Coordinates of C-alpha atoms and ligand atoms in Angstrom, one line a residue:
X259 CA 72.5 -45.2 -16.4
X260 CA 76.3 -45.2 -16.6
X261 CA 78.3 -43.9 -13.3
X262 CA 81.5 -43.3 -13.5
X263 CA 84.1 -42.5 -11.1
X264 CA 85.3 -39.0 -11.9
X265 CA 86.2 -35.7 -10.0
X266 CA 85.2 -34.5 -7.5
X267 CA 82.1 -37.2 -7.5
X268 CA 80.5 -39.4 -9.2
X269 CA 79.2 -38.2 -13.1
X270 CA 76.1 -40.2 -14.4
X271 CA 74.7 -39.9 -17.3
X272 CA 72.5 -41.9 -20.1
X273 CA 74.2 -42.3 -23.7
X274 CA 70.7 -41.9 -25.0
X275 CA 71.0 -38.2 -23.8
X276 CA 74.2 -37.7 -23.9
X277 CA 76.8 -36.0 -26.9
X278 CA 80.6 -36.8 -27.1
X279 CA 81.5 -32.6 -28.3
X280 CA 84.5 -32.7 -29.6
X281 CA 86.3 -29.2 -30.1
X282 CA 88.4 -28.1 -32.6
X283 CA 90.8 -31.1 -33.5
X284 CA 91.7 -29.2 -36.8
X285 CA 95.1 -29.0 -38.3
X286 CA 95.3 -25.2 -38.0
X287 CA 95.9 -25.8 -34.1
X288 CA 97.4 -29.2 -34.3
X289 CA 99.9 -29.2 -37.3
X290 CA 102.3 -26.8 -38.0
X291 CA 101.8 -24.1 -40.4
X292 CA 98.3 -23.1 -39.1
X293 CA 97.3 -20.7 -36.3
X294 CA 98.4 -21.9 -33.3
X295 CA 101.9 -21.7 -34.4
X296 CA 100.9 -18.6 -36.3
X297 CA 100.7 -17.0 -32.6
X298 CA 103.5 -18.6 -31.6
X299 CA 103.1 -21.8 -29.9
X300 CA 104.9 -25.3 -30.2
X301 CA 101.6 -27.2 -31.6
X302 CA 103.4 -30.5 -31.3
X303 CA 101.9 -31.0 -27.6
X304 CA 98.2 -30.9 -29.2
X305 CA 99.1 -34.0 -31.4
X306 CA 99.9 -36.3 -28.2
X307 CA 96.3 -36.9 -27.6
X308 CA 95.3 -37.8 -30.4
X309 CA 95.7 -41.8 -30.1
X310 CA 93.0 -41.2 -26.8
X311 CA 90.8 -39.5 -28.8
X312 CA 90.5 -41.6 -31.2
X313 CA 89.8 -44.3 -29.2
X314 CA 87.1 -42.8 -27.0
X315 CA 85.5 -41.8 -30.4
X316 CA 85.3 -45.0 -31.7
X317 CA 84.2 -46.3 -28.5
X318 CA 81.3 -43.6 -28.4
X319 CA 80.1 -44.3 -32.1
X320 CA 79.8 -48.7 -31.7
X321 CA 78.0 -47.7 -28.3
X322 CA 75.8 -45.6 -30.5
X323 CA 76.0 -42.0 -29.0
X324 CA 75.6 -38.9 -30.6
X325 CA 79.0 -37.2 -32.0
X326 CA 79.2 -33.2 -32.4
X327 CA 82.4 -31.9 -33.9
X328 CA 83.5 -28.2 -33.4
X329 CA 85.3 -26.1 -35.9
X330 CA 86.5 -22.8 -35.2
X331 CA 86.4 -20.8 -38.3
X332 CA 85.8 -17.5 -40.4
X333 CA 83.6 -16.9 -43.8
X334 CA 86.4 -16.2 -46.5
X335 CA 85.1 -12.7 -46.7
X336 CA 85.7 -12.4 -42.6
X337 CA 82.4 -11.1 -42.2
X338 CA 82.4 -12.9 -39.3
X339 CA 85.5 -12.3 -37.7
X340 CA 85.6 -9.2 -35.5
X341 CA 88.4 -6.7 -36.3
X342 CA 89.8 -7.2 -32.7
X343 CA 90.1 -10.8 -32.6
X344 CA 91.8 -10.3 -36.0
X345 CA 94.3 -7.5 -35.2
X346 CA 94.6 -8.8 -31.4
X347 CA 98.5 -9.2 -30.9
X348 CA 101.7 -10.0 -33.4
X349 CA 101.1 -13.4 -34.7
X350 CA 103.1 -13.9 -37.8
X351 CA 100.0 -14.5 -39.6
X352 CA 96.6 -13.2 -39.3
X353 CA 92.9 -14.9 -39.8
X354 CA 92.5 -14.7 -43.4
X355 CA 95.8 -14.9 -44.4
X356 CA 97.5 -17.3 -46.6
X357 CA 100.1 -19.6 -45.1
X358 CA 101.6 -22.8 -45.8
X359 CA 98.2 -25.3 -45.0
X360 CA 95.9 -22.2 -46.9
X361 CA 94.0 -19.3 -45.2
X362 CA 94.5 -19.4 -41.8
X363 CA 91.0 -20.5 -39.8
X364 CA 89.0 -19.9 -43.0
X365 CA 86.3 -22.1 -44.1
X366 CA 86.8 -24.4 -46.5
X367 CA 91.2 -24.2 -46.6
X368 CA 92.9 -27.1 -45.3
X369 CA 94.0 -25.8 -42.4
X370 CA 90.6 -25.7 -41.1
X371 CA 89.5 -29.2 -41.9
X372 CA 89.1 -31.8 -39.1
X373 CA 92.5 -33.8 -38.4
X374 CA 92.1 -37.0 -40.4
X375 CA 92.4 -39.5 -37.8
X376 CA 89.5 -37.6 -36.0
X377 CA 87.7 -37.0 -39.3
X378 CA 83.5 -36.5 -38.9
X379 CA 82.2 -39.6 -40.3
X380 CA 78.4 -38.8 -42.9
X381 CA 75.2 -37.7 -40.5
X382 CA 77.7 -36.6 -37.4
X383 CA 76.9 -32.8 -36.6
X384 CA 79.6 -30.7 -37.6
X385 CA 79.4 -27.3 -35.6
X386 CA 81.5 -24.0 -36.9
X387 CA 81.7 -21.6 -34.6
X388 CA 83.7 -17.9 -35.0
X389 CA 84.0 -17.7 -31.5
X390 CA 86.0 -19.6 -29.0
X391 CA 83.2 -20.7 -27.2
X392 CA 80.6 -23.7 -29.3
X393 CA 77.6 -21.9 -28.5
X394 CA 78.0 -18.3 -29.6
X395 CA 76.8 -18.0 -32.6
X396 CA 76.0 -21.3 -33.6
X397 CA 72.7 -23.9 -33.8
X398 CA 74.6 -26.0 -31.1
X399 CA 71.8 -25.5 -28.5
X400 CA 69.1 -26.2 -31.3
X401 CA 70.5 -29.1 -31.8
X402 CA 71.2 -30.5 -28.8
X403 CA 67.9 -29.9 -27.5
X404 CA 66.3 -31.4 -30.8
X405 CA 68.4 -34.5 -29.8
X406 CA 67.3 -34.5 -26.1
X407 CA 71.0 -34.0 -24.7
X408 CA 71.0 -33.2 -21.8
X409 CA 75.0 -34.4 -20.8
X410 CA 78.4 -33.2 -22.6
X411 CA 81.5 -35.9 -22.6
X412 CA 83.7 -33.0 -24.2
X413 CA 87.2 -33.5 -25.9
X414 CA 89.4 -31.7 -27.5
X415 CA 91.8 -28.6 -27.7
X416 CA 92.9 -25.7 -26.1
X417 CA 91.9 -26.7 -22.8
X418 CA 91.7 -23.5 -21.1
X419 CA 90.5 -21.4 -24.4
X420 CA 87.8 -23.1 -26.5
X421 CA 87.5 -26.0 -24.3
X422 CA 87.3 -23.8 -21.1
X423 CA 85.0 -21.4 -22.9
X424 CA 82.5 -24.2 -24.5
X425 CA 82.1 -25.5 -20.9
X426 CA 81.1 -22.2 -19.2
X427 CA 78.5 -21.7 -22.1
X428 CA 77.4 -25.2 -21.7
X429 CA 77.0 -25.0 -17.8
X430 CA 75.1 -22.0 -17.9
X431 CA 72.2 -23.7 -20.6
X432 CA 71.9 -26.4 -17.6
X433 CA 74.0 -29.0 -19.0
X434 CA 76.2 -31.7 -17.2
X435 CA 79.4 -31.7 -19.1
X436 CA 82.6 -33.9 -18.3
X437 CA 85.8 -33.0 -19.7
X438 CA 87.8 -36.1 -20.6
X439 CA 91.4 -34.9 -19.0
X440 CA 93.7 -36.9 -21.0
X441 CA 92.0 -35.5 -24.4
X442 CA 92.4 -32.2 -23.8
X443 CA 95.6 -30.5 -24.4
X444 CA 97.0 -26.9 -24.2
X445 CA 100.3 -24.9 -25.0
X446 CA 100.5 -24.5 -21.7
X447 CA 100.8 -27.2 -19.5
X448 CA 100.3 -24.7 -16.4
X449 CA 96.9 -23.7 -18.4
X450 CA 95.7 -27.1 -18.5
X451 CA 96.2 -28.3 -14.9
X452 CA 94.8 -25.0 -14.2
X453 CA 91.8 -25.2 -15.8
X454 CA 91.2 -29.0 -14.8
X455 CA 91.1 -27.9 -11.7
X456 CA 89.1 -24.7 -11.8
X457 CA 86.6 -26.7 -13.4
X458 CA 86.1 -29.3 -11.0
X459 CA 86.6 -27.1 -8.0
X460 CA 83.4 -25.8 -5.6
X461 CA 81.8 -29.4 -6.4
X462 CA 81.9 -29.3 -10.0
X463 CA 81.0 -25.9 -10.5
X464 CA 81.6 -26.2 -14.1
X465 CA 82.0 -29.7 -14.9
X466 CA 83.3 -33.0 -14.0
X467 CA 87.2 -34.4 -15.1
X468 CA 87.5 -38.1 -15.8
X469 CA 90.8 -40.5 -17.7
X470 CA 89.3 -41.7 -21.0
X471 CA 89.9 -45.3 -20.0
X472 CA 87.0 -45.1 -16.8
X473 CA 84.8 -44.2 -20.2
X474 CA 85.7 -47.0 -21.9
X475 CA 85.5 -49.1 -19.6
X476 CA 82.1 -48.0 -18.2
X477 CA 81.2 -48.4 -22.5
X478 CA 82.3 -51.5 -22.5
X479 CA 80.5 -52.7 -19.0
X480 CA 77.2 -51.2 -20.2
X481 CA 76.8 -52.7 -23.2
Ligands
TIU2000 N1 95.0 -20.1 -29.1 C1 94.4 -21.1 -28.5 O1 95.0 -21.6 -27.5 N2 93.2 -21.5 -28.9 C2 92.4 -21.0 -29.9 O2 92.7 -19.9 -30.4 N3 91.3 -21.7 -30.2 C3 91.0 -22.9 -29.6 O3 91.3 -23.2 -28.5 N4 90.3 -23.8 -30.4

């Protein structure tokens, strides 16, 4: 059993049953030319945590632990992308359109591949999801309970929309998820505090909130 000293108390968990979920680190949301700055955000925040997550990954594959990688993204036909998450707003380019990195959060186009630093290595479970949260939609819950996880170490961007969102949906199916605060990132920094907060509030009434390094550390001390 690893223990570790996060908020609001102490999370414990088994690697055996536990997955590192890491959501959508793709260059659509991290790298200019994609969708986040399609809807009009400065998508050079996203890039700073990058270096933490790539260090808590590595860490999680030499101790072993399962890896689930999220991507959010639409069939090229859109069959799968509702008309009102498509026409929602102004962004300068919709789902399905063609911008500088490809079709914007289409399968397959570059925008929606994994950032390379981050990039799923053969036999690590790739997830795609069309909604924000990792659940809807997808065999994420198959799987996990295939694998016998029954803890989340979660990662990755926006905080408070597909992180936030995968964390709710996780909660409700009963699992124990802790949300690594220094590799999450949002366009708004007043979102992220936020929803580090919300999420730890009542006694962890979503989820736990560690810094990577008590992860690695605790890695390093259990092995
Ligand atoms: N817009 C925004 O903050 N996020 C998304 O649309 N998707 C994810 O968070 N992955």
């Amino acid at each position: 059993m690893i223990h570790l000293n996060a908020q609001p108390f102490s999370f414990e968990f088994e690697l055996a049953h536990t997955a590192l979920l890491i959501i959508d680190m793709q260059r659509d949301f991290i790298e200019p030319g994609g969708f986040g700055e399609s809807l009009g955000n400065d998508v050079s925040l996203l890039s700073a945590i990058v270096p933490a997550c790539q260090a808590v990954l590595a860490a999680w594959r030499g101790a072993g632990g399962m890896v689930v990688h999220t991507r959010e993204q639409h069939r090229a036909d859109l069959s799968d992308c509702p008309p009102a998450k498509r026409n929602r707003g102004q962004p300068t380019l919709r789902i399905g359109d063609v911008g500088p990195m490809g079709r914007i959060l289409v399968a397959g186009e570059p925008g929606s591949q994994i950032i390379e630093a981050l990039k799923p290595l053969p036999g690590e479970l790739v997830i795609d999801k069309p909604g924000k949260g990792a659940f809807y939609a997808t065999a994420l819950q198959t799987a996990l309970r295939l694998a016998d996880i029954s803890h989340l170490v979660v990662m990755g961007v926006t905080t408070e929309v597909c992180v936030q969102t995968t964390l709710r949906e996780a909660n409700d199916r009963g699992y124990d998820c802790l949300l690594l605060q220094d590799c999450t990132e949002s366009y708004f920094p007043q979102f992220k505090a936020a929803t580090l907060e919300m999420v730890r509030a009542q006694g962890a009434i979503v989820g736990w909130t560690a810094d990577s390094p008590l992860l690695l550390q605790a890695l390093q001390a259990g092995r």
